[in-house]
PDB file of C-alpha atoms in Angstrom:
ATOM      1  CA  UNK A   1      27.025   6.017  15.102  1.00 50.00           C
ATOM      2  CA  UNK A   2      26.951   3.944  12.100  1.00 53.00           C
ATOM      3  CA  UNK A   3      25.300   4.761   8.257  1.00 54.00           C
ATOM      4  CA  UNK A   4      21.884   2.989   8.954  1.00 58.00           C
ATOM      5  CA  UNK A   5      21.480   5.054  12.834  1.00 71.00           C
ATOM      6  CA  UNK A   6      22.096   8.207  10.950  1.00 84.00           C
ATOM      7  CA  UNK A   7      20.326   6.967   7.220  1.00 86.00           C
ATOM      8  CA  UNK A   8      16.860   7.938   9.362  1.00 86.00           C
ATOM      9  CA  UNK A   9      17.705  11.371  10.659  1.00 89.00           C
ATOM     10  CA  UNK A  10      19.635  12.719   7.308  1.00 91.00           C
ATOM     11  CA  UNK A  11      16.116  11.764   5.066  1.00 91.00           C
ATOM     12  CA  UNK A  12      13.676  13.140   8.076  1.00 91.00           C
ATOM     13  CA  UNK A  13      15.896  16.543   7.206  1.00 93.00           C
ATOM     14  CA  UNK A  14      15.530  16.299   3.326  1.00 94.00           C
ATOM     15  CA  UNK A  15      12.168  16.001   4.107  1.00 94.00           C
ATOM     16  CA  UNK A  16      11.971  18.930   5.969  1.00 94.00           C
ATOM     17  CA  UNK A  17      14.035  20.384   3.492  1.00 96.00           C
ATOM     18  CA  UNK A  18      11.763  18.822   0.506  1.00 94.00           C
ATOM     19  CA  UNK A  19       8.792  20.742   2.357  1.00 95.00           C
ATOM     20  CA  UNK A  20       9.985  24.238   2.317  1.00 95.00           C
ATOM     21  CA  UNK A  21      10.897  23.822  -1.402  1.00 96.00           C
ATOM     22  CA  UNK A  22       7.507  22.739  -2.172  1.00 95.00           C
ATOM     23  CA  UNK A  23       5.988  26.004  -0.597  1.00 95.00           C
ATOM     24  CA  UNK A  24       8.518  28.148  -2.076  1.00 96.00           C
ATOM     25  CA  UNK A  25       7.940  26.710  -5.360  1.00 94.00           C
ATOM     26  CA  UNK A  26       4.814  27.084  -5.108  1.00 94.00           C
ATOM     27  CA  UNK A  27       4.245  30.699  -3.697  1.00 94.00           C
ATOM     28  CA  UNK A  28       7.012  31.482  -6.897  1.00 93.00           C
ATOM     29  CA  UNK A  29       4.723  29.915  -9.637  1.00 90.00           C
ATOM     30  CA  UNK A  30       1.759  31.314  -8.357  1.00 90.00           C
ATOM     31  CA  UNK A  31       3.029  34.293  -8.000  1.00 90.00           C
ATOM     32  CA  UNK A  32       4.599  34.051 -11.962  1.00 85.00           C
ATOM     33  CA  UNK A  33       0.341  32.934 -12.802  1.00 82.00           C
ATOM     34  CA  UNK A  34      -0.914  36.301 -11.434  1.00 83.00           C
ATOM     35  CA  UNK A  35       2.043  38.320 -12.214  1.00 82.00           C
ATOM     36  CA  UNK A  36       3.211  37.768 -16.177  1.00 80.00           C
ATOM     37  CA  UNK A  37       1.677  39.024 -18.966  1.00 73.00           C
ATOM     38  CA  UNK A  38       1.681  35.997 -20.948  1.00 75.00           C
ATOM     39  CA  UNK A  39       0.682  32.206 -19.895  1.00 73.00           C
ATOM     40  CA  UNK A  40       0.893  29.038 -21.199  1.00 76.00           C
ATOM     41  CA  UNK A  41      -0.970  26.165 -20.321  1.00 77.00           C
ATOM     42  CA  UNK A  42      -0.980  22.088 -21.699  1.00 78.00           C
ATOM     43  CA  UNK A  43      -2.798  21.694 -24.215  1.00 80.00           C
ATOM     44  CA  UNK A  44      -4.256  18.301 -26.061  1.00 81.00           C
ATOM     45  CA  UNK A  45      -4.666  18.027 -29.751  1.00 82.00           C
ATOM     46  CA  UNK A  46      -5.097  16.272 -32.992  1.00 82.00           C
ATOM     47  CA  UNK A  47      -3.110  17.507 -36.069  1.00 82.00           C
ATOM     48  CA  UNK A  48      -4.925  18.312 -39.463  1.00 81.00           C
ATOM     49  CA  UNK A  49      -3.221  15.642 -42.012  1.00 78.00           C
ATOM     50  CA  UNK A  50      -4.171  18.080 -44.660  1.00 77.00           C
ATOM     51  CA  UNK A  51      -1.105  20.660 -42.926  1.00 77.00           C
ATOM     52  CA  UNK A  52       2.060  18.499 -42.363  1.00 77.00           C
ATOM     53  CA  UNK A  53       3.665  15.246 -43.855  1.00 77.00           C
ATOM     54  CA  UNK A  54       5.285  13.228 -41.922  1.00 82.00           C
ATOM     55  CA  UNK A  55       7.284  10.498 -43.533  1.00 87.00           C
ATOM     56  CA  UNK A  56      10.455   8.251 -42.331  1.00 88.00           C
ATOM     57  CA  UNK A  57      12.238   6.060 -44.987  1.00 89.00           C
ATOM     58  CA  UNK A  58      12.904   3.524 -41.906  1.00 89.00           C
ATOM     59  CA  UNK A  59       9.052   3.467 -40.724  1.00 89.00           C
ATOM     60  CA  UNK A  60       7.148   5.190 -43.959  1.00 89.00           C
ATOM     61  CA  UNK A  61       4.368   7.476 -43.747  1.00 86.00           C
ATOM     62  CA  UNK A  62       2.563   8.682 -40.571  1.00 85.00           C
ATOM     63  CA  UNK A  63       0.289  11.090 -38.413  1.00 82.00           C
ATOM     64  CA  UNK A  64       0.617  12.658 -35.444  1.00 81.00           C
ATOM     65  CA  UNK A  65      -2.254  12.453 -33.355  1.00 76.00           C
ATOM     66  CA  UNK A  66      -2.927  12.456 -28.995  1.00 76.00           C
ATOM     67  CA  UNK A  67      -0.284  15.073 -29.297  1.00 81.00           C
ATOM     68  CA  UNK A  68       0.350  17.663 -26.016  1.00 82.00           C
ATOM     69  CA  UNK A  69       1.812  21.008 -26.225  1.00 82.00           C
ATOM     70  CA  UNK A  70       2.135  23.659 -24.580  1.00 82.00           C
ATOM     71  CA  UNK A  71       0.322  27.783 -25.915  1.00 82.00           C
ATOM     72  CA  UNK A  72       1.207  30.706 -24.461  1.00 82.00           C
ATOM     73  CA  UNK A  73      -1.901  32.970 -24.428  1.00 79.00           C
ATOM     74  CA  UNK A  74      -0.616  36.932 -24.064  1.00 78.00           C
ATOM     75  CA  UNK A  75      -4.491  37.776 -22.297  1.00 73.00           C
ATOM     76  CA  UNK A  76      -4.873  35.631 -19.417  1.00 72.00           C
ATOM     77  CA  UNK A  77      -8.674  34.566 -18.888  1.00 75.00           C
ATOM     78  CA  UNK A  78      -9.849  33.929 -15.296  1.00 79.00           C
ATOM     79  CA  UNK A  79     -10.873  30.398 -16.276  1.00 74.00           C
ATOM     80  CA  UNK A  80      -7.992  29.874 -17.196  1.00 75.00           C
ATOM     81  CA  UNK A  81      -6.081  31.556 -13.890  1.00 80.00           C
ATOM     82  CA  UNK A  82      -8.406  29.896 -12.130  1.00 81.00           C
ATOM     83  CA  UNK A  83      -8.089  26.326 -13.569  1.00 77.00           C
ATOM     84  CA  UNK A  84      -3.920  26.749 -13.279  1.00 81.00           C
ATOM     85  CA  UNK A  85      -4.056  27.780  -9.749  1.00 86.00           C
ATOM     86  CA  UNK A  86      -5.758  25.029  -8.912  1.00 84.00           C
ATOM     87  CA  UNK A  87      -3.724  22.570 -10.059  1.00 83.00           C
ATOM     88  CA  UNK A  88      -0.648  23.904  -8.294  1.00 89.00           C
ATOM     89  CA  UNK A  89      -2.672  24.073  -5.061  1.00 90.00           C
ATOM     90  CA  UNK A  90      -3.312  20.200  -5.804  1.00 87.00           C
ATOM     91  CA  UNK A  91       0.364  20.017  -6.785  1.00 89.00           C
ATOM     92  CA  UNK A  92       1.015  21.378  -3.728  1.00 94.00           C
ATOM     93  CA  UNK A  93      -1.619  20.009  -1.390  1.00 92.00           C
ATOM     94  CA  UNK A  94      -0.225  16.803  -3.003  1.00 90.00           C
ATOM     95  CA  UNK A  95       3.590  17.562  -2.217  1.00 92.00           C
ATOM     96  CA  UNK A  96       2.930  18.900   1.603  1.00 95.00           C
ATOM     97  CA  UNK A  97       0.645  16.012   2.400  1.00 95.00           C
ATOM     98  CA  UNK A  98       3.112  13.160   1.428  1.00 94.00           C
ATOM     99  CA  UNK A  99       5.823  15.094   2.612  1.00 95.00           C
ATOM    100  CA  UNK A 100       4.353  15.629   6.221  1.00 96.00           C
ATOM    101  CA  UNK A 101       3.726  11.718   6.310  1.00 96.00           C
ATOM    102  CA  UNK A 102       6.861  10.683   5.450  1.00 95.00           C
ATOM    103  CA  UNK A 103       8.735  12.987   7.722  1.00 95.00           C
ATOM    104  CA  UNK A 104       6.005  11.817  10.753  1.00 94.00           C
ATOM    105  CA  UNK A 105       7.377   8.218   9.813  1.00 93.00           C
ATOM    106  CA  UNK A 106      11.032   8.308   9.699  1.00 92.00           C
ATOM    107  CA  UNK A 107      10.412  10.897  12.722  1.00 92.00           C
ATOM    108  CA  UNK A 108       9.743   7.404  14.838  1.00 91.00           C
ATOM    109  CA  UNK A 109      12.084   5.578  12.854  1.00 89.00           C
ATOM    110  CA  UNK A 110      15.094   8.007  14.098  1.00 88.00           C
ATOM    111  CA  UNK A 111      14.066   8.074  17.741  1.00 88.00           C
ATOM    112  CA  UNK A 112      13.610   4.096  17.086  1.00 86.00           C
ATOM    113  CA  UNK A 113      10.096   3.461  17.543  1.00 85.00           C
ATOM    114  CA  UNK A 114       9.339   2.610  14.382  1.00 87.00           C
ATOM    115  CA  UNK A 115       6.745   0.069  15.090  1.00 86.00           C
ATOM    116  CA  UNK A 116       3.744   1.697  16.144  1.00 88.00           C
ATOM    117  CA  UNK A 117       0.038   2.230  14.865  1.00 89.00           C
ATOM    118  CA  UNK A 118       0.262   5.744  13.770  1.00 93.00           C
ATOM    119  CA  UNK A 119       3.238   4.778  11.539  1.00 93.00           C
ATOM    120  CA  UNK A 120       0.821   2.073  10.155  1.00 93.00           C
ATOM    121  CA  UNK A 121      -1.889   5.209   9.588  1.00 95.00           C
ATOM    122  CA  UNK A 122       0.241   7.105   8.163  1.00 95.00           C
ATOM    123  CA  UNK A 123       1.705   4.324   5.250  1.00 95.00           C
ATOM    124  CA  UNK A 124      -2.330   3.323   4.896  1.00 96.00           C
ATOM    125  CA  UNK A 125      -2.955   7.464   4.206  1.00 96.00           C
ATOM    126  CA  UNK A 126       0.113   7.452   1.568  1.00 96.00           C
ATOM    127  CA  UNK A 127      -1.504   4.602  -0.492  1.00 95.00           C
ATOM    128  CA  UNK A 128      -4.963   5.991  -0.453  1.00 95.00           C
ATOM    129  CA  UNK A 129      -4.140   9.691  -0.905  1.00 94.00           C
ATOM    130  CA  UNK A 130      -1.428   8.844  -3.984  1.00 93.00           C
ATOM    131  CA  UNK A 131      -4.153   7.819  -6.499  1.00 94.00           C
ATOM    132  CA  UNK A 132      -6.430  10.168  -5.168  1.00 93.00           C
ATOM    133  CA  UNK A 133      -4.067  13.249  -5.785  1.00 90.00           C
ATOM    134  CA  UNK A 134      -3.129  11.606  -8.733  1.00 89.00           C
ATOM    135  CA  UNK A 135      -6.761  11.570  -9.661  1.00 90.00           C
ATOM    136  CA  UNK A 136      -7.702  14.522  -9.174  1.00 87.00           C
ATOM    137  CA  UNK A 137      -4.599  16.528 -10.661  1.00 83.00           C
ATOM    138  CA  UNK A 138      -5.402  14.952 -14.288  1.00 85.00           C
ATOM    139  CA  UNK A 139      -8.947  15.740 -13.686  1.00 87.00           C
ATOM    140  CA  UNK A 140      -8.114  19.148 -13.202  1.00 83.00           C
ATOM    141  CA  UNK A 141      -5.923  19.044 -16.514  1.00 82.00           C
ATOM    142  CA  UNK A 142      -9.214  17.383 -18.436  1.00 86.00           C
ATOM    143  CA  UNK A 143     -11.124  19.880 -17.270  1.00 84.00           C
ATOM    144  CA  UNK A 144      -8.672  22.804 -18.727  1.00 80.00           C
ATOM    145  CA  UNK A 145      -8.302  20.930 -22.002  1.00 82.00           C
ATOM    146  CA  UNK A 146     -12.198  20.788 -21.631  1.00 85.00           C
ATOM    147  CA  UNK A 147     -12.357  24.852 -20.930  1.00 82.00           C
ATOM    148  CA  UNK A 148      -9.982  25.377 -23.709  1.00 81.00           C
ATOM    149  CA  UNK A 149     -11.308  22.783 -26.527  1.00 83.00           C
ATOM    150  CA  UNK A 150     -14.793  25.309 -26.404  1.00 83.00           C
ATOM    151  CA  UNK A 151     -12.979  28.505 -26.275  1.00 82.00           C
ATOM    152  CA  UNK A 152      -9.476  27.931 -28.029  1.00 83.00           C
ATOM    153  CA  UNK A 153      -9.449  27.702 -31.821  1.00 83.00           C
ATOM    154  CA  UNK A 154      -6.241  27.074 -33.928  1.00 81.00           C
ATOM    155  CA  UNK A 155      -6.455  26.619 -37.327  1.00 82.00           C
ATOM    156  CA  UNK A 156      -4.982  23.305 -38.275  1.00 79.00           C
ATOM    157  CA  UNK A 157      -5.750  21.653 -34.890  1.00 81.00           C
ATOM    158  CA  UNK A 158      -8.429  20.109 -33.155  1.00 83.00           C
ATOM    159  CA  UNK A 159      -8.104  20.928 -29.313  1.00 84.00           C
ATOM    160  CA  UNK A 160      -9.255  17.906 -27.452  1.00 84.00           C
ATOM    161  CA  UNK A 161     -10.263  16.825 -23.623  1.00 84.00           C
ATOM    162  CA  UNK A 162      -9.213  13.258 -23.062  1.00 82.00           C
ATOM    163  CA  UNK A 163      -9.958  12.609 -19.522  1.00 82.00           C
ATOM    164  CA  UNK A 164      -6.889   9.662 -18.775  1.00 80.00           C
ATOM    165  CA  UNK A 165      -6.687   8.125 -15.691  1.00 80.00           C
ATOM    166  CA  UNK A 166      -3.593   6.172 -14.891  1.00 85.00           C
ATOM    167  CA  UNK A 167      -3.787   3.057 -13.510  1.00 90.00           C
ATOM    168  CA  UNK A 168      -0.495   3.249 -12.496  1.00 93.00           C
ATOM    169  CA  UNK A 169      -1.217   6.072  -9.093  1.00 91.00           C
ATOM    170  CA  UNK A 170      -3.751   3.194  -8.473  1.00 92.00           C
ATOM    171  CA  UNK A 171      -1.653   0.153  -8.393  1.00 95.00           C
ATOM    172  CA  UNK A 172       1.157   1.932  -6.443  1.00 95.00           C
ATOM    173  CA  UNK A 173      -1.728   2.697  -3.895  1.00 94.00           C
ATOM    174  CA  UNK A 174      -2.930  -0.607  -3.415  1.00 95.00           C
ATOM    175  CA  UNK A 175       0.792  -2.012  -2.903  1.00 96.00           C
ATOM    176  CA  UNK A 176       1.314   0.649  -0.018  1.00 95.00           C
ATOM    177  CA  UNK A 177      -1.995  -0.202   1.093  1.00 95.00           C
ATOM    178  CA  UNK A 178      -0.901  -3.938   1.475  1.00 95.00           C
ATOM    179  CA  UNK A 179       2.616  -3.377   3.176  1.00 93.00           C
ATOM    180  CA  UNK A 180       0.291  -0.422   5.745  1.00 93.00           C
ATOM    181  CA  UNK A 181      -1.758  -3.966   6.696  1.00 92.00           C
ATOM    182  CA  UNK A 182       1.684  -5.684   6.651  1.00 91.00           C
ATOM    183  CA  UNK A 183       3.145  -3.062   8.901  1.00 89.00           C
ATOM    184  CA  UNK A 184       0.176  -2.975  11.473  1.00 89.00           C
ATOM    185  CA  UNK A 185       0.483  -7.053  11.992  1.00 89.00           C
ATOM    186  CA  UNK A 186       3.684  -6.413  12.493  1.00 84.00           C
ATOM    187  CA  UNK A 187       3.054  -4.397  14.954  1.00 86.00           C
ATOM    188  CA  UNK A 188       0.662  -6.303  16.890  1.00 85.00           C
ATOM    189  CA  UNK A 189       2.975  -8.964  16.754  1.00 83.00           C
ATOM    190  CA  UNK A 190       5.673  -6.993  18.245  1.00 79.00           C
ATOM    191  CA  UNK A 191       3.374  -5.579  21.061  1.00 79.00           C
ATOM    192  CA  UNK A 192       2.161  -8.947  21.461  1.00 78.00           C
ATOM    193  CA  UNK A 193       6.428 -10.170  22.047  1.00 77.00           C
ATOM    194  CA  UNK A 194       6.146  -7.358  24.636  1.00 75.00           C
ATOM    195  CA  UNK A 195       3.345  -7.823  26.521  1.00 76.00           C
ATOM    196  CA  UNK A 196       4.845 -11.699  26.983  1.00 77.00           C
ATOM    197  CA  UNK A 197       8.262 -10.672  28.549  1.00 62.00           C
TER     198      UNK A 197
END
């Protein structure tokens, strides 16, 4: 068996291993969230310019803005645990869904029948899910920052909540959806050719 014939099977096994690792990692992180006495979360902030100085011989004086840091809290609030759990579950759902779709594509490739309508649907679903999950995860981060902005005080820092939607997710999604349509067209051509013979 040549390497090109084995590659889809190897990739299929890797996606299956990835599914297992994703589930184990999600459970482990959730256990840490609920069992740990300390709790860390990402916070966006701007530092008060009167509390620090930033300078460089090469670049001159500067300021810190749009900073992100991990804040560790010793008392966990229900809202912080809820937002963190939602983020973990969103990451897990995104990873598992994409891995299962990819595994389905690789399974048909291993069987030697990749040009089926189901694969075009799977590729399109991947193209739609990547930006959807990316924006969901960014929205959950924004919601966590919004709660922190209204509940956390930090001397010398202004806690911020910025909703930043990364357009890269959308671009990647559009490219994958376009590839799905090309794949569907190729599937139709193959079906026509098989009917002609």
